[in-house]
Amino acid sequence: MDVPLGGDFIRSRIHADLAEGRVTKIITRFPPEPNGFLHIGHAKSICLNFSVAEEFGGRCNLRFDDTNPAKEDQAYIDAIREDVRWLGFEWAGEPVHASDYFETLYEWAEHLVETGHAYVDEQSAEEIRQTRGSLTEPGRPSPWRDRPAAESLDLLRRMRAGAFPPGACVLRARIDMASGNINMRDPVLYRILDHTHPRTGDAWCLYPTYDYAHGQSDAIEGVTHSLCTLEFADHRPLYDWLLERVPASTRPRQYEFARLDMTGTILSKRALTRLVQDSHVAGWDDPRMPTLRGLRRRGVPAAAVRDFVSRLAISKSAGRVEAALLDHCVREALNRSAERRMAVLRPLRVVIENYPESETEWLDAANNPGDPDAGSRKVPFSRELWIERDDFMEDPPRKFFRLAPGREVRLRYAYLLTCLEAIKDEHGEVVELRCRYDPETRGGTPDGRKVKATIHWVSAPHAGRARVRLYGPLFTCDDPAGLEDLNPNSLDVLEDCRLEPGLADLEPGRPVQFERLGYFTADPDGGFNRTVGLRDDWARIKVRAGG
Ligand code: ATP
Ligand code: MG
């Protein structure tokens, strides 16, 4: 296999396991709980699991950890499949589900009871919590802890048969109530839940906990390297303890890596759910959301997400990644793929006094100056244009080189234009510029003439109109604690933008650069979303950090 030895500790580990014959085929899995939509943090786990399997010629399963029917939904399952595919990965065979294994998991639970490693506890959830102890105090054993195995087995079977209401009893592992690791203090393996499951319907009223289902599902699938985030490190002793005691024929190992944490956003499904439920955003796919659907709707290409994730360290130490790095990857991807167009976000009318009334010229405009293969298109030029309001100042400061009375600028792909006069309305607001153009300057600047600025424009009679949404950060600080840090100005909707012809028909998802303004994409509900601006903060951050 042609895999570099270095890389991260997980790939090194896999290398060693293969070299020393501990495993022959690498099997990984991505195990989402179908109780929400995937976010960019999940992308790190997806890329790691699928890429590792691919690099080492193995397989990666998509496994839904559907052990809590109270919170799960088929709609999430469908969305997760779609998002993983959008990211560019394909799972081995059909997606699998923890619920596919409910029968085996239950048989193995009976085995644990029969071998004295699990018992039915009739304490309430509250009693179990209170007797669990703390970091400084050991837990107290349940009065049911030493009941005969036969009695527990009988109760477990009756639990399965529906003889008890939720909360009446649970199945617990018999490990060590004095363990320094609270996860080892007789954790709950099964609880009774009165919920219809999206896949198994009403076949079960007994559901395994995450800790029990996860490792055993890994074993059933023959997963060799079960990759998860650091918060599961404390669960690893339990993962191993259970796998040593169930009659599984394979022995997976768990490895933990640091989760992705990013400045300026929150990557927790619970917090994201709040944003949606309390209508702080328009939905899971709101372009401000760090969800994969939000990013997609914003116009972020999957390749940029993969590139971003590939630059992240797979390590044991938690760290926060600058959101500017993701933007940088997005710009790199879009700079290559997005065609250039002209659009004016805040239009100001220009009338060219010396241009014939009813004439239209069709001028050549390059589709992507960095890519000659992208070709060119014709854009109409006429007596009345729209330019950006920001590109004119009546009384400009020294460093402002764009239009002002008496100033000359270049109109991109067209002519030099001089401003003669600004017309104002009764409130003193500039509503129109009267200008002259130089017919001799099409496609070039005459010798010795200094023109410092080039501005974009759109021919007024030919322009399309659109609503454009500009997005700012969803939170006001780098390290948001919660809803109190929400940025009230994260969305700026411009209702009256003008577009060069043809842009109005751009299909959603196709990226485009509006010259001088940023990268945009058409929204499925109409209008355009700005994906990212043109200014790259990542280089500045790297210089500051000395990187
Ligand atoms: P959340 O904390 O947002 O609720 P979760 O961990 O409960 O997420 P799961 O559906 O259980 O969500 O996650 C599926 C997989 O994705 C798990 O293996 C989990 O470790 C991983 N994962 C979740 N968040 C991140 C993250 N920020 N960075 C890397 N991996 C993550
Ligand atoms: Mg989880």
PDB file of C-alpha atoms in Angstrom, residues 196-428:
ATOM      1  CA  THR A 196     -42.162   3.994  18.505  1.00  0.00           C
ATOM      2  CA  HIS A 197     -38.797   3.588  16.789  1.00  0.00           C
ATOM      3  CA  PRO A 198     -38.403   4.971  13.234  1.00  0.00           C
ATOM      4  CA  ARG A 199     -37.141   1.583  12.023  1.00  0.00           C
ATOM      5  CA  THR A 200     -38.206  -1.131  14.450  1.00  0.00           C
ATOM      6  CA  GLY A 201     -41.594   0.398  15.172  1.00  0.00           C
ATOM      7  CA  ASP A 202     -43.110  -1.104  18.327  1.00  0.00           C
ATOM      8  CA  ALA A 203     -41.101  -4.330  18.250  1.00  0.00           C
ATOM      9  CA  TRP A 204     -39.024  -3.177  21.212  1.00  0.00           C
ATOM     10  CA  CYS A 205     -39.717  -1.350  24.430  1.00  0.00           C
ATOM     11  CA  LEU A 206     -36.194  -2.052  25.690  1.00  0.00           C
ATOM     12  CA  TYR A 207     -33.423   0.069  24.190  1.00  0.00           C
ATOM     13  CA  PRO A 208     -29.646  -0.231  24.618  1.00  0.00           C
ATOM     14  CA  THR A 209     -27.670   2.782  25.818  1.00  0.00           C
ATOM     15  CA  TYR A 210     -25.000   4.368  23.655  1.00  0.00           C
ATOM     16  CA  ASP A 211     -22.194   2.809  25.712  1.00  0.00           C
ATOM     17  CA  TYR A 212     -23.547  -0.676  25.286  1.00  0.00           C
ATOM     18  CA  ALA A 213     -24.693  -0.411  21.670  1.00  0.00           C
ATOM     19  CA  HIS A 214     -21.652   1.339  20.287  1.00  0.00           C
ATOM     20  CA  GLY A 215     -18.814  -1.071  20.991  1.00  0.00           C
ATOM     21  CA  GLN A 216     -20.937  -4.160  20.371  1.00  0.00           C
ATOM     22  CA  SER A 217     -22.110  -2.750  17.022  1.00  0.00           C
ATOM     23  CA  ASP A 218     -18.449  -2.145  16.160  1.00  0.00           C
ATOM     24  CA  ALA A 219     -17.753  -5.800  16.970  1.00  0.00           C
ATOM     25  CA  ILE A 220     -20.701  -7.086  14.919  1.00  0.00           C
ATOM     26  CA  GLU A 221     -19.418  -5.123  11.896  1.00  0.00           C
ATOM     27  CA  GLY A 222     -15.828  -6.181  12.445  1.00  0.00           C
ATOM     28  CA  VAL A 223     -14.733  -2.569  12.837  1.00  0.00           C
ATOM     29  CA  THR A 224     -10.996  -2.576  13.480  1.00  0.00           C
ATOM     30  CA  HIS A 225     -10.406   1.063  14.394  1.00  0.00           C
ATOM     31  CA  SER A 226     -13.272   2.834  16.102  1.00  0.00           C
ATOM     32  CA  LEU A 227     -12.362   6.505  15.811  1.00  0.00           C
ATOM     33  CA  CYS A 228     -14.114   8.932  18.076  1.00  0.00           C
ATOM     34  CA  THR A 229     -13.616  12.279  19.757  1.00  0.00           C
ATOM     35  CA  LEU A 230     -11.694  12.878  22.984  1.00  0.00           C
ATOM     36  CA  GLU A 231     -14.688  13.040  25.290  1.00  0.00           C
ATOM     37  CA  PHE A 232     -15.032   9.284  24.833  1.00  0.00           C
ATOM     38  CA  ALA A 233     -11.571   8.560  26.238  1.00  0.00           C
ATOM     39  CA  ASP A 234     -13.102   8.034  29.688  1.00  0.00           C
ATOM     40  CA  HIS A 235     -15.529   5.545  28.151  1.00  0.00           C
ATOM     41  CA  ARG A 236     -12.770   3.416  26.632  1.00  0.00           C
ATOM     42  CA  PRO A 237     -12.302   1.212  29.753  1.00  0.00           C
ATOM     43  CA  LEU A 238     -16.032   0.392  29.552  1.00  0.00           C
ATOM     44  CA  TYR A 239     -15.797  -0.156  25.777  1.00  0.00           C
ATOM     45  CA  ASP A 240     -13.019  -2.687  26.408  1.00  0.00           C
ATOM     46  CA  TRP A 241     -14.646  -4.262  29.466  1.00  0.00           C
ATOM     47  CA  LEU A 242     -17.843  -5.071  27.576  1.00  0.00           C
ATOM     48  CA  LEU A 243     -16.069  -6.382  24.474  1.00  0.00           C
ATOM     49  CA  GLU A 244     -14.034  -8.762  26.632  1.00  0.00           C
ATOM     50  CA  ARG A 245     -17.237 -10.253  28.032  1.00  0.00           C
ATOM     51  CA  VAL A 246     -19.674 -10.562  25.126  1.00  0.00           C
ATOM     52  CA  PRO A 247     -19.447 -13.513  22.727  1.00  0.00           C
ATOM     53  CA  ALA A 248     -18.244 -11.404  19.780  1.00  0.00           C
ATOM     54  CA  SER A 249     -15.880 -12.863  17.222  1.00  0.00           C
ATOM     55  CA  THR A 250     -13.956  -9.649  16.526  1.00  0.00           C
ATOM     56  CA  ARG A 251     -12.212  -7.204  18.815  1.00  0.00           C
ATOM     57  CA  PRO A 252     -12.368  -3.541  17.773  1.00  0.00           C
ATOM     58  CA  ARG A 253     -10.183  -0.866  19.402  1.00  0.00           C
ATOM     59  CA  GLN A 254     -11.212   2.682  20.121  1.00  0.00           C
ATOM     60  CA  TYR A 255      -8.952   5.670  19.375  1.00  0.00           C
ATOM     61  CA  GLU A 256      -9.761   9.227  20.290  1.00  0.00           C
ATOM     62  CA  PHE A 257      -8.830  12.417  18.482  1.00  0.00           C
ATOM     63  CA  ALA A 258      -9.565  16.075  19.248  1.00  0.00           C
ATOM     64  CA  ARG A 259     -12.882  17.318  17.943  1.00  0.00           C
ATOM     65  CA  LEU A 260     -13.033  20.280  15.626  1.00  0.00           C
ATOM     66  CA  ASP A 261     -13.719  23.510  17.385  1.00  0.00           C
ATOM     67  CA  MET A 262     -13.835  26.710  15.353  1.00  0.00           C
ATOM     68  CA  THR A 263     -13.798  30.401  16.212  1.00  0.00           C
ATOM     69  CA  GLY A 264     -17.003  32.381  15.935  1.00  0.00           C
ATOM     70  CA  THR A 265     -19.423  29.477  15.909  1.00  0.00           C
ATOM     71  CA  ILE A 266     -20.897  26.726  18.048  1.00  0.00           C
ATOM     72  CA  LEU A 267     -20.558  23.085  17.043  1.00  0.00           C
ATOM     73  CA  SER A 268     -23.024  21.371  19.286  1.00  0.00           C
ATOM     74  CA  LYS A 269     -26.187  19.851  17.956  1.00  0.00           C
ATOM     75  CA  ARG A 270     -28.067  20.919  21.051  1.00  0.00           C
ATOM     76  CA  ALA A 271     -27.063  24.579  20.676  1.00  0.00           C
ATOM     77  CA  LEU A 272     -27.767  24.501  16.940  1.00  0.00           C
ATOM     78  CA  THR A 273     -31.190  22.992  17.599  1.00  0.00           C
ATOM     79  CA  ARG A 274     -31.956  25.926  19.913  1.00  0.00           C
ATOM     80  CA  LEU A 275     -31.012  28.412  17.189  1.00  0.00           C
ATOM     81  CA  VAL A 276     -33.475  26.758  14.834  1.00  0.00           C
ATOM     82  CA  GLN A 277     -36.282  26.148  17.335  1.00  0.00           C
ATOM     83  CA  ASP A 278     -36.181  29.689  18.693  1.00  0.00           C
ATOM     84  CA  SER A 279     -36.101  31.089  15.125  1.00  0.00           C
ATOM     85  CA  HIS A 280     -32.773  32.895  15.479  1.00  0.00           C
ATOM     86  CA  VAL A 281     -31.989  31.504  12.042  1.00  0.00           C
ATOM     87  CA  ALA A 282     -34.266  30.509   9.178  1.00  0.00           C
ATOM     88  CA  GLY A 283     -33.641  26.776   9.541  1.00  0.00           C
ATOM     89  CA  TRP A 284     -30.951  24.096   9.609  1.00  0.00           C
ATOM     90  CA  ASP A 285     -29.865  25.159   6.168  1.00  0.00           C
ATOM     91  CA  ASP A 286     -29.662  28.868   6.941  1.00  0.00           C
ATOM     92  CA  PRO A 287     -26.427  29.956   5.230  1.00  0.00           C
ATOM     93  CA  ARG A 288     -25.105  31.301   8.560  1.00  0.00           C
ATOM     94  CA  MET A 289     -25.306  27.863  10.177  1.00  0.00           C
ATOM     95  CA  PRO A 290     -22.143  25.727  10.442  1.00  0.00           C
ATOM     96  CA  THR A 291     -24.203  22.767   9.234  1.00  0.00           C
ATOM     97  CA  LEU A 292     -23.221  21.093   5.976  1.00  0.00           C
ATOM     98  CA  ARG A 293     -26.595  22.116   4.518  1.00  0.00           C
ATOM     99  CA  GLY A 294     -26.047  25.687   5.640  1.00  0.00           C
ATOM    100  CA  LEU A 295     -22.602  25.779   4.061  1.00  0.00           C
ATOM    101  CA  ARG A 296     -23.932  24.234   0.872  1.00  0.00           C
ATOM    102  CA  ARG A 297     -26.751  26.751   0.603  1.00  0.00           C
ATOM    103  CA  ARG A 298     -24.258  29.510   1.194  1.00  0.00           C
ATOM    104  CA  GLY A 299     -22.334  28.255  -1.825  1.00  0.00           C
ATOM    105  CA  VAL A 300     -19.399  26.538  -0.136  1.00  0.00           C
ATOM    106  CA  PRO A 301     -18.173  23.734  -2.407  1.00  0.00           C
ATOM    107  CA  ALA A 302     -17.678  20.294  -0.865  1.00  0.00           C
ATOM    108  CA  ALA A 303     -14.085  20.343  -2.122  1.00  0.00           C
ATOM    109  CA  ALA A 304     -13.375  23.374   0.060  1.00  0.00           C
ATOM    110  CA  VAL A 305     -14.710  21.573   3.138  1.00  0.00           C
ATOM    111  CA  ARG A 306     -12.525  18.556   2.353  1.00  0.00           C
ATOM    112  CA  ASP A 307      -9.508  20.790   1.802  1.00  0.00           C
ATOM    113  CA  PHE A 308     -10.163  22.589   5.106  1.00  0.00           C
ATOM    114  CA  VAL A 309     -10.497  19.336   7.020  1.00  0.00           C
ATOM    115  CA  SER A 310      -7.350  17.907   5.439  1.00  0.00           C
ATOM    116  CA  ARG A 311      -5.365  20.819   6.896  1.00  0.00           C
ATOM    117  CA  LEU A 312      -6.524  20.090  10.445  1.00  0.00           C
ATOM    118  CA  ALA A 313      -4.285  18.177  12.780  1.00  0.00           C
ATOM    119  CA  ILE A 314      -5.576  14.787  13.837  1.00  0.00           C
ATOM    120  CA  SER A 315      -4.189  14.898  17.333  1.00  0.00           C
ATOM    121  CA  LYS A 316      -4.905  14.345  20.989  1.00  0.00           C
ATOM    122  CA  SER A 317      -4.839  17.982  21.963  1.00  0.00           C
ATOM    123  CA  ALA A 318      -7.914  20.131  21.629  1.00  0.00           C
ATOM    124  CA  GLY A 319      -7.520  23.434  19.845  1.00  0.00           C
ATOM    125  CA  ARG A 320      -9.605  26.070  18.173  1.00  0.00           C
ATOM    126  CA  VAL A 321      -9.319  26.585  14.439  1.00  0.00           C
ATOM    127  CA  GLU A 322      -9.699  30.055  12.941  1.00  0.00           C
ATOM    128  CA  ALA A 323     -12.848  30.330  10.874  1.00  0.00           C
ATOM    129  CA  ALA A 324     -10.728  32.402   8.464  1.00  0.00           C
ATOM    130  CA  LEU A 325      -8.975  29.184   7.423  1.00  0.00           C
ATOM    131  CA  LEU A 326     -12.260  27.752   6.133  1.00  0.00           C
ATOM    132  CA  ASP A 327     -12.948  30.996   4.250  1.00  0.00           C
ATOM    133  CA  HIS A 328      -9.458  30.799   2.785  1.00  0.00           C
ATOM    134  CA  CYS A 329     -10.108  27.261   1.507  1.00  0.00           C
ATOM    135  CA  VAL A 330     -13.452  28.388   0.080  1.00  0.00           C
ATOM    136  CA  ARG A 331     -11.791  31.258  -1.802  1.00  0.00           C
ATOM    137  CA  GLU A 332      -9.106  28.966  -3.166  1.00  0.00           C
ATOM    138  CA  ALA A 333     -11.683  26.537  -4.506  1.00  0.00           C
ATOM    139  CA  LEU A 334     -13.952  29.244  -5.915  1.00  0.00           C
ATOM    140  CA  ASN A 335     -11.146  31.269  -7.437  1.00  0.00           C
ATOM    141  CA  ARG A 336     -10.537  28.309  -9.723  1.00  0.00           C
ATOM    142  CA  SER A 337     -14.116  27.359 -10.473  1.00  0.00           C
ATOM    143  CA  ALA A 338     -16.243  30.509 -10.333  1.00  0.00           C
ATOM    144  CA  GLU A 339     -16.816  32.591 -13.445  1.00  0.00           C
ATOM    145  CA  ARG A 340     -16.674  36.370 -13.087  1.00  0.00           C
ATOM    146  CA  ARG A 341     -19.712  38.525 -13.603  1.00  0.00           C
ATOM    147  CA  MET A 342     -20.644  42.126 -12.879  1.00  0.00           C
ATOM    148  CA  ALA A 343     -23.318  43.041 -10.383  1.00  0.00           C
ATOM    149  CA  VAL A 344     -24.048  46.228  -8.484  1.00  0.00           C
ATOM    150  CA  LEU A 345     -25.284  45.772  -4.921  1.00  0.00           C
ATOM    151  CA  ARG A 346     -26.168  49.384  -4.017  1.00  0.00           C
ATOM    152  CA  PRO A 347     -26.930  51.024  -7.356  1.00  0.00           C
ATOM    153  CA  LEU A 348     -26.259  54.644  -8.296  1.00  0.00           C
ATOM    154  CA  ARG A 349     -27.350  55.838 -11.738  1.00  0.00           C
ATOM    155  CA  VAL A 350     -24.773  57.132 -14.206  1.00  0.00           C
ATOM    156  CA  VAL A 351     -25.785  59.010 -17.367  1.00  0.00           C
ATOM    157  CA  ILE A 352     -23.080  59.372 -20.013  1.00  0.00           C
ATOM    158  CA  GLU A 353     -23.953  62.646 -21.683  1.00  0.00           C
ATOM    159  CA  ASN A 354     -21.840  62.147 -24.817  1.00  0.00           C
ATOM    160  CA  TYR A 355     -23.021  58.574 -25.472  1.00  0.00           C
ATOM    161  CA  PRO A 356     -25.751  58.209 -28.143  1.00  0.00           C
ATOM    162  CA  GLU A 357     -29.260  57.725 -26.721  1.00  0.00           C
ATOM    163  CA  SER A 358     -30.309  54.452 -28.239  1.00  0.00           C
ATOM    164  CA  GLU A 359     -26.999  52.752 -28.876  1.00  0.00           C
ATOM    165  CA  THR A 360     -25.803  49.500 -27.311  1.00  0.00           C
ATOM    166  CA  GLU A 361     -22.325  48.034 -27.701  1.00  0.00           C
ATOM    167  CA  TRP A 362     -21.514  44.480 -26.736  1.00  0.00           C
ATOM    168  CA  LEU A 363     -18.088  44.370 -25.102  1.00  0.00           C
ATOM    169  CA  ASP A 364     -15.849  41.384 -24.404  1.00  0.00           C
ATOM    170  CA  ALA A 365     -15.511  40.380 -20.762  1.00  0.00           C
ATOM    171  CA  ALA A 366     -13.268  37.547 -19.583  1.00  0.00           C
ATOM    172  CA  ASN A 367     -15.065  34.809 -17.674  1.00  0.00           C
ATOM    173  CA  ASN A 368     -12.047  34.061 -15.506  1.00  0.00           C
ATOM    174  CA  PRO A 369      -8.872  36.109 -15.984  1.00  0.00           C
ATOM    175  CA  GLY A 370      -6.902  33.329 -14.268  1.00  0.00           C
ATOM    176  CA  ASP A 371      -8.201  30.664 -16.635  1.00  0.00           C
ATOM    177  CA  PRO A 372      -8.080  31.402 -20.389  1.00  0.00           C
ATOM    178  CA  ASP A 373     -10.046  28.200 -21.042  1.00  0.00           C
ATOM    179  CA  ALA A 374     -13.052  29.763 -19.334  1.00  0.00           C
ATOM    180  CA  GLY A 375     -13.489  32.008 -22.394  1.00  0.00           C
ATOM    181  CA  SER A 376     -15.342  35.283 -22.516  1.00  0.00           C
ATOM    182  CA  ARG A 377     -18.824  36.700 -22.905  1.00  0.00           C
ATOM    183  CA  LYS A 378     -20.361  39.888 -24.298  1.00  0.00           C
ATOM    184  CA  VAL A 379     -21.731  42.494 -21.927  1.00  0.00           C
ATOM    185  CA  PRO A 380     -23.931  45.372 -23.072  1.00  0.00           C
ATOM    186  CA  PHE A 381     -22.779  48.971 -22.651  1.00  0.00           C
ATOM    187  CA  SER A 382     -25.123  51.933 -23.068  1.00  0.00           C
ATOM    188  CA  ARG A 383     -25.761  55.550 -22.135  1.00  0.00           C
ATOM    189  CA  GLU A 384     -27.188  54.702 -18.700  1.00  0.00           C
ATOM    190  CA  LEU A 385     -25.310  52.551 -16.241  1.00  0.00           C
ATOM    191  CA  TRP A 386     -25.488  51.453 -12.633  1.00  0.00           C
ATOM    192  CA  ILE A 387     -22.381  51.740 -10.524  1.00  0.00           C
ATOM    193  CA  GLU A 388     -21.784  51.007  -6.859  1.00  0.00           C
ATOM    194  CA  ARG A 389     -22.822  53.886  -4.573  1.00  0.00           C
ATOM    195  CA  ASP A 390     -19.559  53.317  -2.642  1.00  0.00           C
ATOM    196  CA  ASP A 391     -17.542  54.023  -5.774  1.00  0.00           C
ATOM    197  CA  PHE A 392     -18.492  57.694  -5.721  1.00  0.00           C
ATOM    198  CA  MET A 393     -17.669  60.379  -3.156  1.00  0.00           C
ATOM    199  CA  GLU A 394     -18.560  63.988  -3.574  1.00  0.00           C
ATOM    200  CA  ASP A 395     -15.763  65.170  -1.348  1.00  0.00           C
ATOM    201  CA  PRO A 396     -13.180  62.381  -1.366  1.00  0.00           C
ATOM    202  CA  PRO A 397     -10.380  61.989   1.175  1.00  0.00           C
ATOM    203  CA  ARG A 398      -6.806  61.757  -0.131  1.00  0.00           C
ATOM    204  CA  LYS A 399      -6.655  58.005  -0.551  1.00  0.00           C
ATOM    205  CA  PHE A 400      -9.967  57.636  -2.375  1.00  0.00           C
ATOM    206  CA  PHE A 401      -9.192  57.120  -6.052  1.00  0.00           C
ATOM    207  CA  ARG A 402     -12.579  56.206  -7.434  1.00  0.00           C
ATOM    208  CA  LEU A 403     -15.217  58.560  -8.877  1.00  0.00           C
ATOM    209  CA  ALA A 404     -15.627  62.135  -7.688  1.00  0.00           C
ATOM    210  CA  PRO A 405     -16.550  65.312  -9.513  1.00  0.00           C
ATOM    211  CA  GLY A 406     -13.852  65.926 -12.124  1.00  0.00           C
ATOM    212  CA  ARG A 407     -12.269  62.488 -11.568  1.00  0.00           C
ATOM    213  CA  GLU A 408     -11.626  59.879 -14.229  1.00  0.00           C
ATOM    214  CA  VAL A 409     -11.860  56.103 -13.655  1.00  0.00           C
ATOM    215  CA  ARG A 410     -11.811  53.037 -15.838  1.00  0.00           C
ATOM    216  CA  LEU A 411     -15.026  51.118 -16.328  1.00  0.00           C
ATOM    217  CA  ARG A 412     -14.065  47.454 -16.316  1.00  0.00           C
ATOM    218  CA  TYR A 413     -13.939  46.003 -19.877  1.00  0.00           C
ATOM    219  CA  ALA A 414     -15.106  49.356 -21.277  1.00  0.00           C
ATOM    220  CA  TYR A 415     -14.005  53.010 -21.385  1.00  0.00           C
ATOM    221  CA  LEU A 416     -12.580  55.747 -19.247  1.00  0.00           C
ATOM    222  CA  LEU A 417     -15.303  57.786 -17.621  1.00  0.00           C
ATOM    223  CA  THR A 418     -15.150  61.250 -16.066  1.00  0.00           C
ATOM    224  CA  CYS A 419     -17.677  62.559 -13.585  1.00  0.00           C
ATOM    225  CA  LEU A 420     -19.003  66.012 -14.422  1.00  0.00           C
ATOM    226  CA  GLU A 421     -21.622  66.540 -11.802  1.00  0.00           C
ATOM    227  CA  ALA A 422     -23.637  64.857  -9.048  1.00  0.00           C
ATOM    228  CA  ILE A 423     -27.406  65.408  -9.106  1.00  0.00           C
ATOM    229  CA  LYS A 424     -29.108  65.419  -5.695  1.00  0.00           C
ATOM    230  CA  ASP A 425     -32.684  64.993  -4.546  1.00  0.00           C
ATOM    231  CA  GLU A 426     -34.484  67.335  -2.177  1.00  0.00           C
ATOM    232  CA  HIS A 427     -32.811  65.667   0.843  1.00  0.00           C
ATOM    233  CA  GLY A 428     -29.368  66.358  -0.549  1.00  0.00           C
TER     234      GLY A 428
END
